[in-house]
Amino acid sequence: MNTVISADVNSSALKHNLSIVHEKAPKSRVMAIVKGDAYGHGAVNVAKFLESADSFGVARLGEALELRHGGIDAPIVILEGVLDVNELRLTAELNLDLVVHSKHQIELLNTHRFSGEVWVKVTTGMNRLGFPTSSLDEVLLKLKDRNVVGIMSHFASADSDKAFTDNQVEKFVSETKKLSLPLSIANSAGVLSFPDSHLDWVRPGIMLYGGSPYDRAIPELKSAMTLLAPVIAVNNIRASQSVGYGRTWMAYKDTRVAVLGVGYADGYPREISNGVAMLGGHRRNIVGRISMDMLCVELEESDSVSVGDTLELWGSLLRIEEVASRSNTIPYTLMCGVGNRVRRKYF
């Protein structure tokens, strides 16, 4: 009998999605983005499955430490860089690479020893992290004694604004072409839809996990995570009885309801509207409000369901993009929000 909520992670799907990256950008090297615990999939295991990537990108030093301690020897790039000398020392000790995006970080590198590889980040429209492209010559001069291996930027709206994205690519390339350094700007949306942005390195994230950067699924990508929850009770509900907090759902006839042991503490969105779960290959409606630890599913008369059976909440049968749309959010937040009560299983 299954009583565990599980996020089943399919290594073949991860490898397939990486192959799509190589297919779309055959001349580019790949920095696989595994920040946020590989978007909730488990960074160490995912990195092992994606061993053919050229490097891995994380947001913070702690994420890089986890990968190194987990046995990942491949190049790892800290996309937000480091903040102080202690972080810089750890970065050097563990042979990690840095992104430099601020004057503070330049001063840190120029006052302490660091022999690792350095990426310089410029802003071309995101206006979050990075130097103005107009100051790039000055930045590189200050870093002349460091091992600068590339220039990167970041898309602001590649999922929604083609004209602005095309302009970002043009600006980035035109203002860096005089430099003999590798360039990187393409995220998942760039890989999928903007071939001119592929350049020397691409940095796919969501697409590696089978998720879409758009508000629609990408059929050629395979869902890497299937979220499964166990049935912990099957109740007979009479017509006109309500289910759940606030009595937001009333049974219109005598019916059976399966109670699943999963809720918003596990990352299933409380905000979902007209949610569905998959019972085998059949869609069944989620009824009532999502609780912290439970949700309820209306059964059909013909359904044979017992305690310990599992239903799929997203994955290979129910795309996460649909769940995100019904919750007024994006697949990223669902993946990253899967809680630590959910057991990751790898196959």
PDB file of N, CA and C in Angstrom, residues 2-7 227-235 257-268 277 286 290-297 305-313 338-343:
ATOM      1  N   ASN A   2       0.588   2.163  -0.908  1.00  0.00           N
ATOM      2  CA  ASN A   2       1.378   3.384  -1.013  1.00  0.00           C
ATOM      3  C   ASN A   2       0.765   4.485  -0.144  1.00  0.00           C
ATOM      4  N   THR A   3       1.559   5.034   0.757  1.00  0.00           N
ATOM      5  CA  THR A   3       1.083   6.131   1.603  1.00  0.00           C
ATOM      6  C   THR A   3       1.971   7.361   1.472  1.00  0.00           C
ATOM      7  N   VAL A   4       2.813   7.380   0.445  1.00  0.00           N
ATOM      8  CA  VAL A   4       3.817   8.436   0.288  1.00  0.00           C
ATOM      9  C   VAL A   4       3.500   9.304  -0.920  1.00  0.00           C
ATOM     10  N   ILE A   5       3.598  10.618  -0.740  1.00  0.00           N
ATOM     11  CA  ILE A   5       3.539  11.531  -1.879  1.00  0.00           C
ATOM     12  C   ILE A   5       4.889  11.460  -2.563  1.00  0.00           C
ATOM     13  N   SER A   6       4.900  11.286  -3.862  1.00  0.00           N
ATOM     14  CA  SER A   6       6.178  11.159  -4.553  1.00  0.00           C
ATOM     15  C   SER A   6       6.225  12.042  -5.794  1.00  0.00           C
ATOM     16  N   ALA A   7       7.414  12.557  -6.050  1.00  0.00           N
ATOM     17  CA  ALA A   7       7.695  13.228  -7.309  1.00  0.00           C
ATOM     18  C   ALA A   7       8.635  12.300  -8.066  1.00  0.00           C
ATOM     19  N   LEU A 227       4.004  14.110 -10.349  1.00  0.00           N
ATOM     20  CA  LEU A 227       3.623  14.250  -8.940  1.00  0.00           C
ATOM     21  C   LEU A 227       2.455  13.322  -8.649  1.00  0.00           C
ATOM     22  N   LEU A 228       2.676  12.389  -7.732  1.00  0.00           N
ATOM     23  CA  LEU A 228       1.681  11.365  -7.394  1.00  0.00           C
ATOM     24  C   LEU A 228       1.320  11.468  -5.921  1.00  0.00           C
ATOM     25  N   ALA A 229       0.034  11.325  -5.614  1.00  0.00           N
ATOM     26  CA  ALA A 229      -0.419  11.393  -4.226  1.00  0.00           C
ATOM     27  C   ALA A 229      -1.311  10.204  -3.908  1.00  0.00           C
ATOM     28  N   PRO A 230      -1.215   9.686  -2.677  1.00  0.00           N
ATOM     29  CA  PRO A 230      -1.990   8.498  -2.314  1.00  0.00           C
ATOM     30  C   PRO A 230      -3.407   8.832  -1.861  1.00  0.00           C
ATOM     31  N   VAL A 231      -4.314   7.915  -2.116  1.00  0.00           N
ATOM     32  CA  VAL A 231      -5.660   7.989  -1.549  1.00  0.00           C
ATOM     33  C   VAL A 231      -5.572   7.541  -0.090  1.00  0.00           C
ATOM     34  N   ILE A 232      -6.052   8.398   0.825  1.00  0.00           N
ATOM     35  CA  ILE A 232      -6.009   8.031   2.243  1.00  0.00           C
ATOM     36  C   ILE A 232      -7.399   7.750   2.801  1.00  0.00           C
ATOM     37  N   ALA A 233      -8.435   8.045   2.021  1.00  0.00           N
ATOM     38  CA  ALA A 233      -9.811   7.713   2.431  1.00  0.00           C
ATOM     39  C   ALA A 233     -10.717   7.814   1.217  1.00  0.00           C
ATOM     40  N   VAL A 234     -11.798   7.032   1.230  1.00  0.00           N
ATOM     41  CA  VAL A 234     -12.853   7.139   0.216  1.00  0.00           C
ATOM     42  C   VAL A 234     -14.162   7.302   0.969  1.00  0.00           C
ATOM     43  N   ASN A 235     -14.828   8.442   0.765  1.00  0.00           N
ATOM     44  CA  ASN A 235     -16.030   8.788   1.526  1.00  0.00           C
ATOM     45  C   ASN A 235     -17.267   8.814   0.642  1.00  0.00           C
ATOM     46  N   VAL A 257     -16.143  10.436  -2.833  1.00  0.00           N
ATOM     47  CA  VAL A 257     -15.023  11.369  -2.922  1.00  0.00           C
ATOM     48  C   VAL A 257     -13.780  10.689  -2.370  1.00  0.00           C
ATOM     49  N   ALA A 258     -12.701  10.732  -3.135  1.00  0.00           N
ATOM     50  CA  ALA A 258     -11.404  10.227  -2.674  1.00  0.00           C
ATOM     51  C   ALA A 258     -10.625  11.371  -2.045  1.00  0.00           C
ATOM     52  N   VAL A 259     -10.126  11.132  -0.855  1.00  0.00           N
ATOM     53  CA  VAL A 259      -9.293  12.113  -0.171  1.00  0.00           C
ATOM     54  C   VAL A 259      -7.834  11.749  -0.425  1.00  0.00           C
ATOM     55  N   LEU A 260      -7.081  12.689  -1.000  1.00  0.00           N
ATOM     56  CA  LEU A 260      -5.668  12.457  -1.272  1.00  0.00           C
ATOM     57  C   LEU A 260      -4.818  13.117  -0.190  1.00  0.00           C
ATOM     58  N   GLY A 261      -3.759  12.444   0.199  1.00  0.00           N
ATOM     59  CA  GLY A 261      -2.869  12.975   1.221  1.00  0.00           C
ATOM     60  C   GLY A 261      -1.825  13.901   0.640  1.00  0.00           C
ATOM     61  N   VAL A 262      -2.260  15.038   0.122  1.00  0.00           N
ATOM     62  CA  VAL A 262      -1.374  16.052  -0.446  1.00  0.00           C
ATOM     63  C   VAL A 262      -2.076  17.396  -0.338  1.00  0.00           C
ATOM     64  N   GLY A 263      -1.320  18.441  -0.115  1.00  0.00           N
ATOM     65  CA  GLY A 263      -1.940  19.763   0.001  1.00  0.00           C
ATOM     66  C   GLY A 263      -0.934  20.853  -0.296  1.00  0.00           C
ATOM     67  N   TYR A 264      -1.300  22.077   0.101  1.00  0.00           N
ATOM     68  CA  TYR A 264      -0.414  23.185  -0.263  1.00  0.00           C
ATOM     69  C   TYR A 264       0.902  23.170   0.504  1.00  0.00           C
ATOM     70  N   ALA A 265       0.990  22.451   1.635  1.00  0.00           N
ATOM     71  CA  ALA A 265       2.278  22.291   2.318  1.00  0.00           C
ATOM     72  C   ALA A 265       3.244  21.445   1.487  1.00  0.00           C
ATOM     73  N   ASP A 266       2.715  20.695   0.535  1.00  0.00           N
ATOM     74  CA  ASP A 266       3.539  19.870  -0.341  1.00  0.00           C
ATOM     75  C   ASP A 266       3.806  20.542  -1.682  1.00  0.00           C
ATOM     76  N   GLY A 267       3.205  21.712  -1.886  1.00  0.00           N
ATOM     77  CA  GLY A 267       3.428  22.446  -3.118  1.00  0.00           C
ATOM     78  C   GLY A 267       2.286  22.418  -4.100  1.00  0.00           C
ATOM     79  N   TYR A 268       1.172  21.734  -3.751  1.00  0.00           N
ATOM     80  CA  TYR A 268       0.035  21.766  -4.664  1.00  0.00           C
ATOM     81  C   TYR A 268      -0.704  23.082  -4.440  1.00  0.00           C
ATOM     82  N   ALA A 277      -7.359  15.796 -11.444  1.00  0.00           N
ATOM     83  CA  ALA A 277      -6.343  14.791 -11.158  1.00  0.00           C
ATOM     84  C   ALA A 277      -6.580  13.624 -12.111  1.00  0.00           C
ATOM     85  N   ILE A 286     -11.149  17.871  -9.044  1.00  0.00           N
ATOM     86  CA  ILE A 286     -10.830  18.188  -7.651  1.00  0.00           C
ATOM     87  C   ILE A 286     -11.946  19.082  -7.123  1.00  0.00           C
ATOM     88  N   ILE A 290      -8.339  23.383  -1.490  1.00  0.00           N
ATOM     89  CA  ILE A 290      -7.124  22.638  -1.194  1.00  0.00           C
ATOM     90  C   ILE A 290      -6.723  22.940   0.251  1.00  0.00           C
ATOM     91  N   SER A 291      -6.525  21.911   1.059  1.00  0.00           N
ATOM     92  CA  SER A 291      -6.101  22.089   2.444  1.00  0.00           C
ATOM     93  C   SER A 291      -4.577  21.993   2.530  1.00  0.00           C
ATOM     94  N   MET A 292      -4.046  22.200   3.712  1.00  0.00           N
ATOM     95  CA  MET A 292      -2.600  22.121   3.888  1.00  0.00           C
ATOM     96  C   MET A 292      -2.070  20.728   3.564  1.00  0.00           C
ATOM     97  N   ASP A 293      -2.836  19.700   3.930  1.00  0.00           N
ATOM     98  CA  ASP A 293      -2.347  18.329   3.817  1.00  0.00           C
ATOM     99  C   ASP A 293      -3.220  17.425   2.967  1.00  0.00           C
ATOM    100  N   MET A 294      -4.346  17.913   2.480  1.00  0.00           N
ATOM    101  CA  MET A 294      -5.296  17.063   1.768  1.00  0.00           C
ATOM    102  C   MET A 294      -6.005  17.815   0.663  1.00  0.00           C
ATOM    103  N   LEU A 295      -6.486  17.068  -0.302  1.00  0.00           N
ATOM    104  CA  LEU A 295      -7.440  17.565  -1.279  1.00  0.00           C
ATOM    105  C   LEU A 295      -8.397  16.437  -1.615  1.00  0.00           C
ATOM    106  N   CYS A 296      -9.529  16.783  -2.227  1.00  0.00           N
ATOM    107  CA  CYS A 296     -10.582  15.797  -2.487  1.00  0.00           C
ATOM    108  C   CYS A 296     -10.889  15.717  -3.977  1.00  0.00           C
ATOM    109  N   VAL A 297     -11.173  14.506  -4.429  1.00  0.00           N
ATOM    110  CA  VAL A 297     -11.431  14.248  -5.839  1.00  0.00           C
ATOM    111  C   VAL A 297     -12.768  13.527  -5.976  1.00  0.00           C
ATOM    112  N   VAL A 305     -11.572   2.474  -6.652  1.00  0.00           N
ATOM    113  CA  VAL A 305     -10.497   3.174  -5.966  1.00  0.00           C
ATOM    114  C   VAL A 305     -10.421   2.687  -4.526  1.00  0.00           C
ATOM    115  N   SER A 306      -9.207   2.405  -4.077  1.00  0.00           N
ATOM    116  CA  SER A 306      -8.995   1.938  -2.707  1.00  0.00           C
ATOM    117  C   SER A 306      -7.923   2.790  -2.036  1.00  0.00           C
ATOM    118  N   VAL A 307      -7.932   2.750  -0.711  1.00  0.00           N
ATOM    119  CA  VAL A 307      -6.882   3.422   0.051  1.00  0.00           C
ATOM    120  C   VAL A 307      -5.529   2.851  -0.379  1.00  0.00           C
ATOM    121  N   GLY A 308      -4.570   3.761  -0.645  1.00  0.00           N
ATOM    122  CA  GLY A 308      -3.246   3.347  -1.099  1.00  0.00           C
ATOM    123  C   GLY A 308      -3.039   3.500  -2.586  1.00  0.00           C
ATOM    124  N   ASP A 309      -4.139   3.614  -3.359  1.00  0.00           N
ATOM    125  CA  ASP A 309      -3.995   3.906  -4.783  1.00  0.00           C
ATOM    126  C   ASP A 309      -3.433   5.321  -4.945  1.00  0.00           C
ATOM    127  N   THR A 310      -2.833   5.592  -6.101  1.00  0.00           N
ATOM    128  CA  THR A 310      -2.276   6.922  -6.344  1.00  0.00           C
ATOM    129  C   THR A 310      -2.926   7.571  -7.557  1.00  0.00           C
ATOM    130  N   LEU A 311      -3.027   8.895  -7.497  1.00  0.00           N
ATOM    131  CA  LEU A 311      -3.508   9.697  -8.614  1.00  0.00           C
ATOM    132  C   LEU A 311      -2.406  10.678  -9.013  1.00  0.00           C
ATOM    133  N   GLU A 312      -2.363  10.981 -10.295  1.00  0.00           N
ATOM    134  CA  GLU A 312      -1.370  11.927 -10.804  1.00  0.00           C
ATOM    135  C   GLU A 312      -1.925  13.346 -10.757  1.00  0.00           C
ATOM    136  N   LEU A 313      -1.126  14.268 -10.231  1.00  0.00           N
ATOM    137  CA  LEU A 313      -1.520  15.675 -10.136  1.00  0.00           C
ATOM    138  C   LEU A 313      -0.883  16.528 -11.217  1.00  0.00           C
ATOM    139  N   VAL A 338       7.510  22.288  -4.864  1.00  0.00           N
ATOM    140  CA  VAL A 338       7.271  20.943  -4.330  1.00  0.00           C
ATOM    141  C   VAL A 338       8.030  20.801  -3.013  1.00  0.00           C
ATOM    142  N   GLY A 339       7.311  20.512  -1.928  1.00  0.00           N
ATOM    143  CA  GLY A 339       7.868  20.563  -0.587  1.00  0.00           C
ATOM    144  C   GLY A 339       8.753  19.379  -0.238  1.00  0.00           C
ATOM    145  N   ASN A 340       9.413  19.504   0.920  1.00  0.00           N
ATOM    146  CA  ASN A 340      10.342  18.438   1.325  1.00  0.00           C
ATOM    147  C   ASN A 340       9.631  17.235   1.937  1.00  0.00           C
ATOM    148  N   ARG A 341       8.303  17.287   2.085  1.00  0.00           N
ATOM    149  CA  ARG A 341       7.576  16.076   2.484  1.00  0.00           C
ATOM    150  C   ARG A 341       7.380  15.140   1.302  1.00  0.00           C
ATOM    151  N   VAL A 342       7.626  15.664   0.105  1.00  0.00           N
ATOM    152  CA  VAL A 342       7.435  14.862  -1.103  1.00  0.00           C
ATOM    153  C   VAL A 342       8.737  14.117  -1.409  1.00  0.00           C
ATOM    154  N   ARG A 343       8.644  12.804  -1.500  1.00  0.00           N
ATOM    155  CA  ARG A 343       9.826  11.987  -1.765  1.00  0.00           C
ATOM    156  C   ARG A 343      10.141  11.981  -3.258  1.00  0.00           C
TER     157      ARG A 343
END
